[in-house]
Amino acid sequence: RRQSSNPYTSSRRSSTSTTANPKLPAASIWLPILGHRLGIRNRKHHELLLLAIIASILALWFLTPFSDYCASCILWTVPVITDVELGRQSIVSLESKYPRVQDRWGVQKIGMELVKAGRNARYNDNNNNNHFFGSIFDNIDEYEWDFGVVHAPNLVNAFALPGGIIRVTDSLLQHLYLSNGEIAALLGHEMGHVLHRHSQRRVIK
């Protein structure tokens, strides 16, 4: 008796064996159907089709802005208060390793001046209908901005934690002899990480 080559029929007939054999992947059911739609009937070609689909998904995720767009959509639903809470928890472990020291460089003062400048930029941009910059600074007051210096021998770095907590190591300030303008540029860079929620984006991606 001539057997039908219809993949729908074959998938129904093999449903019992698929259930009985847990080693068969779910793709063994839908790949023949998709292959039939595309005119592909060879099993080896089905496997190549599966590899092509996986490669396309990975390329879409890692080589295009698609992952950033998905992260932005997800973060849109997450309130800033979650960043603040995460920052409060993170600073405890950070300062247990790198204790906070006296700020002899005016980091806190310079940082708060930048926050004030951000508020003014938000006001001016909203008045000028500049929605791009307005979207960056609109929620600047929802963060708990806190700038400080931590003791970290041989570690020249600065840290931006979620929620607005920013720390600069004393080694960086002692070795680089930064001016106030250079410290402002450094803190502004770290504030950008906070406002763009880069830590949360990395977790999502």
mmCIF file of N, CA and C in Angstrom, residues 48-114:
data_model
loop_
_atom_site.group_PDB
_atom_site.id
_atom_site.type_symbol
_atom_site.label_atom_id
_atom_site.label_comp_id
_atom_site.label_asym_id
_atom_site.label_seq_id
_atom_site.Cartn_x
_atom_site.Cartn_y
_atom_site.Cartn_z
ATOM 1 N N LEU A 48 19.656 21.184 8.761
ATOM 2 C CA LEU A 48 20.315 22.410 8.309
ATOM 3 C C LEU A 48 19.404 23.619 8.488
ATOM 4 N N LEU A 49 18.106 23.410 8.267
ATOM 5 C CA LEU A 49 17.139 24.486 8.468
ATOM 6 C C LEU A 49 17.111 24.909 9.927
ATOM 7 N N LEU A 50 17.151 23.930 10.842
ATOM 8 C CA LEU A 50 17.161 24.238 12.270
ATOM 9 C C LEU A 50 18.406 25.026 12.652
ATOM 10 N N LEU A 51 19.565 24.626 12.143
ATOM 11 C CA LEU A 51 20.804 25.355 12.425
ATOM 12 C C LEU A 51 20.741 26.775 11.877
ATOM 13 N N ALA A 52 20.150 26.931 10.695
ATOM 14 C CA ALA A 52 20.028 28.267 10.103
ATOM 15 C C ALA A 52 19.128 29.157 10.952
ATOM 16 N N ILE A 53 18.044 28.569 11.485
ATOM 17 C CA ILE A 53 17.135 29.352 12.326
ATOM 18 C C ILE A 53 17.836 29.788 13.608
ATOM 19 N N ILE A 54 18.565 28.850 14.243
ATOM 20 C CA ILE A 54 19.286 29.177 15.475
ATOM 21 C C ILE A 54 20.341 30.241 15.222
ATOM 22 N N ALA A 55 21.093 30.092 14.124
ATOM 23 C CA ALA A 55 22.134 31.072 13.788
ATOM 24 C C ALA A 55 21.520 32.443 13.526
ATOM 25 N N SER A 56 20.362 32.476 12.896
ATOM 26 C CA SER A 56 19.701 33.754 12.611
ATOM 27 C C SER A 56 19.250 34.443 13.901
ATOM 28 N N ILE A 57 18.724 33.648 14.825
ATOM 29 C CA ILE A 57 18.277 34.217 16.104
ATOM 30 C C ILE A 57 19.466 34.777 16.888
ATOM 31 N N LEU A 58 20.566 34.012 16.937
ATOM 32 C CA LEU A 58 21.757 34.481 17.650
ATOM 33 C C LEU A 58 22.327 35.734 17.002
ATOM 34 N N ALA A 59 22.363 35.761 15.675
ATOM 35 C CA ALA A 59 22.871 36.948 14.981
ATOM 36 C C ALA A 59 21.982 38.157 15.238
ATOM 37 N N LEU A 60 20.671 37.932 15.242
ATOM 38 C CA LEU A 60 19.743 39.021 15.511
ATOM 39 C C LEU A 60 19.947 39.581 16.912
ATOM 40 N N TRP A 61 20.245 38.697 17.873
ATOM 41 C CA TRP A 61 20.377 39.123 19.266
ATOM 42 C C TRP A 61 21.707 39.822 19.539
ATOM 43 N N PHE A 62 22.807 39.275 18.986
ATOM 44 C CA PHE A 62 24.132 39.773 19.329
ATOM 45 C C PHE A 62 24.700 40.779 18.335
ATOM 46 N N LEU A 63 24.225 40.793 17.110
ATOM 47 C CA LEU A 63 24.829 41.644 16.082
ATOM 48 C C LEU A 63 23.943 42.806 15.665
ATOM 49 N N THR A 64 22.796 42.950 16.282
ATOM 50 C CA THR A 64 21.900 44.056 15.953
ATOM 51 C C THR A 64 21.443 44.731 17.243
ATOM 52 N N PRO A 65 20.830 45.899 17.151
ATOM 53 C CA PRO A 65 20.315 46.576 18.356
ATOM 54 C C PRO A 65 19.045 45.940 18.921
ATOM 55 N N PHE A 66 18.664 44.772 18.409
ATOM 56 C CA PHE A 66 17.414 44.158 18.849
ATOM 57 C C PHE A 66 17.409 43.876 20.347
ATOM 58 N N SER A 67 18.544 43.367 20.881
ATOM 59 C CA SER A 67 18.603 43.062 22.311
ATOM 60 C C SER A 67 18.478 44.333 23.154
ATOM 61 N N ASP A 68 19.086 45.435 22.679
ATOM 62 C CA ASP A 68 18.954 46.708 23.395
ATOM 63 C C ASP A 68 17.509 47.190 23.388
ATOM 64 N N TYR A 69 16.848 46.997 22.265
ATOM 65 C CA TYR A 69 15.445 47.403 22.175
ATOM 66 C C TYR A 69 14.588 46.589 23.135
ATOM 67 N N CYS A 70 14.834 45.282 23.199
ATOM 68 C CA CYS A 70 14.078 44.431 24.127
ATOM 69 C C CYS A 70 14.341 44.835 25.577
ATOM 70 N N ALA A 71 15.626 45.109 25.892
ATOM 71 C CA ALA A 71 15.969 45.528 27.254
ATOM 72 C C ALA A 71 15.294 46.845 27.613
ATOM 73 N N SER A 72 15.242 47.769 26.655
ATOM 74 C CA SER A 72 14.586 49.053 26.902
ATOM 75 C C SER A 72 13.091 48.874 27.170
ATOM 76 N N CYS A 73 12.464 47.996 26.405
ATOM 77 C CA CYS A 73 11.034 47.740 26.603
ATOM 78 C C CYS A 73 10.763 47.143 27.973
ATOM 79 N N ILE A 74 11.641 46.235 28.417
ATOM 80 C CA ILE A 74 11.465 45.625 29.729
ATOM 81 C C ILE A 74 11.713 46.644 30.835
ATOM 82 N N LEU A 75 12.795 47.433 30.694
ATOM 83 C CA LEU A 75 13.111 48.433 31.725
ATOM 84 C C LEU A 75 12.040 49.500 31.825
ATOM 85 N N TRP A 76 11.323 49.739 30.736
ATOM 86 C CA TRP A 76 10.252 50.732 30.752
ATOM 87 C C TRP A 76 9.191 50.374 31.790
ATOM 88 N N THR A 77 9.042 49.081 32.067
ATOM 89 C CA THR A 77 8.029 48.620 33.023
ATOM 90 C C THR A 77 8.567 48.504 34.442
ATOM 91 N N VAL A 78 9.893 48.697 34.624
ATOM 92 C CA VAL A 78 10.508 48.546 35.949
ATOM 93 C C VAL A 78 10.716 49.931 36.557
ATOM 94 N N PRO A 79 10.135 50.225 37.708
ATOM 95 C CA PRO A 79 10.283 51.557 38.306
ATOM 96 C C PRO A 79 11.703 51.803 38.805
ATOM 97 N N VAL A 80 12.085 53.072 38.877
ATOM 98 C CA VAL A 80 13.435 53.448 39.299
ATOM 99 C C VAL A 80 13.685 53.062 40.757
ATOM 100 N N ILE A 81 12.640 52.964 41.556
ATOM 101 C CA ILE A 81 12.819 52.626 42.965
ATOM 102 C C ILE A 81 13.508 51.271 43.120
ATOM 103 N N THR A 82 13.333 50.374 42.145
ATOM 104 C CA THR A 82 14.025 49.079 42.205
ATOM 105 C C THR A 82 15.534 49.265 42.039
ATOM 106 N N ASP A 83 15.935 50.256 41.226
ATOM 107 C CA ASP A 83 17.353 50.567 41.099
ATOM 108 C C ASP A 83 17.903 51.087 42.421
ATOM 109 N N VAL A 84 17.129 51.950 43.064
ATOM 110 C CA VAL A 84 17.557 52.525 44.335
ATOM 111 C C VAL A 84 17.745 51.436 45.383
ATOM 112 N N GLU A 85 16.807 50.507 45.471
ATOM 113 C CA GLU A 85 16.909 49.417 46.437
ATOM 114 C C GLU A 85 18.106 48.529 46.138
ATOM 115 N N LEU A 86 18.339 48.260 44.859
ATOM 116 C CA LEU A 86 19.478 47.435 44.472
ATOM 117 C C LEU A 86 20.792 48.131 44.817
ATOM 118 N N GLY A 87 20.838 49.448 44.623
ATOM 119 C CA GLY A 87 22.041 50.198 44.968
ATOM 120 C C GLY A 87 22.312 50.192 46.461
ATOM 121 N N ARG A 88 21.270 50.298 47.278
ATOM 122 C CA ARG A 88 21.439 50.252 48.726
ATOM 123 C C ARG A 88 22.024 48.927 49.177
ATOM 124 N N GLN A 89 21.581 47.853 48.546
ATOM 125 C CA GLN A 89 22.105 46.531 48.899
ATOM 126 C C GLN A 89 23.545 46.361 48.411
ATOM 127 N N SER A 90 23.846 46.890 47.221
ATOM 128 C CA SER A 90 25.171 46.701 46.642
ATOM 129 C C SER A 90 26.246 47.492 47.369
ATOM 130 N N ILE A 91 25.901 48.688 47.865
ATOM 131 C CA ILE A 91 26.909 49.530 48.498
ATOM 132 C C ILE A 91 27.406 48.926 49.802
ATOM 133 N N VAL A 92 26.584 48.118 50.446
ATOM 134 C CA VAL A 92 26.999 47.484 51.702
ATOM 135 C C VAL A 92 28.167 46.540 51.444
ATOM 136 N N SER A 93 28.046 45.701 50.429
ATOM 137 C CA SER A 93 29.125 44.764 50.110
ATOM 138 C C SER A 93 30.337 45.484 49.525
ATOM 139 N N LEU A 94 30.095 46.550 48.746
ATOM 140 C CA LEU A 94 31.207 47.287 48.150
ATOM 141 C C LEU A 94 32.055 47.961 49.224
ATOM 142 N N GLU A 95 31.403 48.667 50.169
ATOM 143 C CA GLU A 95 32.158 49.414 51.170
ATOM 144 C C GLU A 95 32.672 48.516 52.290
ATOM 145 N N SER A 96 32.216 47.267 52.342
ATOM 146 C CA SER A 96 32.846 46.334 53.269
ATOM 147 C C SER A 96 34.221 45.919 52.748
ATOM 148 N N LYS A 97 34.382 45.988 51.439
ATOM 149 C CA LYS A 97 35.674 45.668 50.820
ATOM 150 C C LYS A 97 36.516 46.915 50.616
ATOM 151 N N TYR A 98 35.855 47.999 50.202
ATOM 152 C CA TYR A 98 36.537 49.273 49.994
ATOM 153 C C TYR A 98 35.873 50.327 50.875
ATOM 154 N N PRO A 99 36.375 50.561 52.067
ATOM 155 C CA PRO A 99 35.707 51.478 53.002
ATOM 156 C C PRO A 99 35.735 52.923 52.514
ATOM 157 N N ARG A 100 34.707 53.637 52.884
ATOM 158 C CA ARG A 100 34.614 55.047 52.500
ATOM 159 C C ARG A 100 35.579 55.871 53.346
ATOM 160 N N VAL A 101 36.221 56.838 52.719
ATOM 161 C CA VAL A 101 37.192 57.691 53.406
ATOM 162 C C VAL A 101 36.788 59.150 53.218
ATOM 163 N N GLN A 102 37.531 60.016 53.890
ATOM 164 C CA GLN A 102 37.234 61.444 53.812
ATOM 165 C C GLN A 102 37.407 61.963 52.383
ATOM 166 N N ASP A 103 36.444 62.747 51.968
ATOM 167 C CA ASP A 103 36.443 63.301 50.607
ATOM 168 C C ASP A 103 37.229 64.608 50.613
ATOM 169 N N ARG A 104 38.534 64.527 50.321
ATOM 170 C CA ARG A 104 39.399 65.720 50.304
ATOM 171 C C ARG A 104 39.435 66.374 48.928
ATOM 172 N N TRP A 105 38.728 65.790 47.969
ATOM 173 C CA TRP A 105 38.784 66.279 46.593
ATOM 174 C C TRP A 105 37.481 66.954 46.155
ATOM 175 N N GLY A 106 36.508 67.001 47.037
ATOM 176 C CA GLY A 106 35.240 67.648 46.698
ATOM 177 C C GLY A 106 34.380 66.855 45.729
ATOM 178 N N VAL A 107 34.492 65.530 45.774
ATOM 179 C CA VAL A 107 33.737 64.689 44.851
ATOM 180 C C VAL A 107 32.230 64.842 45.067
ATOM 181 N N GLN A 108 31.808 64.840 46.337
ATOM 182 C CA GLN A 108 30.374 64.969 46.638
ATOM 183 C C GLN A 108 29.834 66.314 46.145
ATOM 184 N N LYS A 109 30.579 67.369 46.375
ATOM 185 C CA LYS A 109 30.130 68.709 45.963
ATOM 186 C C LYS A 109 30.028 68.804 44.435
ATOM 187 N N ILE A 110 31.047 68.313 43.748
ATOM 188 C CA ILE A 110 31.039 68.373 42.286
ATOM 189 C C ILE A 110 29.905 67.516 41.731
ATOM 190 N N GLY A 111 29.699 66.366 42.338
ATOM 191 C CA GLY A 111 28.634 65.490 41.871
ATOM 192 C C GLY A 111 27.256 66.114 42.016
ATOM 193 N N MET A 112 27.003 66.756 43.135
ATOM 194 C CA MET A 112 25.692 67.376 43.348
ATOM 195 C C MET A 112 25.493 68.578 42.430
ATOM 196 N N GLU A 113 26.583 69.252 42.064
ATOM 197 C CA GLU A 113 26.469 70.326 41.067
ATOM 198 C C GLU A 113 26.058 69.763 39.710
ATOM 199 N N LEU A 114 26.540 68.576 39.388
ATOM 200 C CA LEU A 114 26.135 67.936 38.139
ATOM 201 C C LEU A 114 24.660 67.547 38.177
#
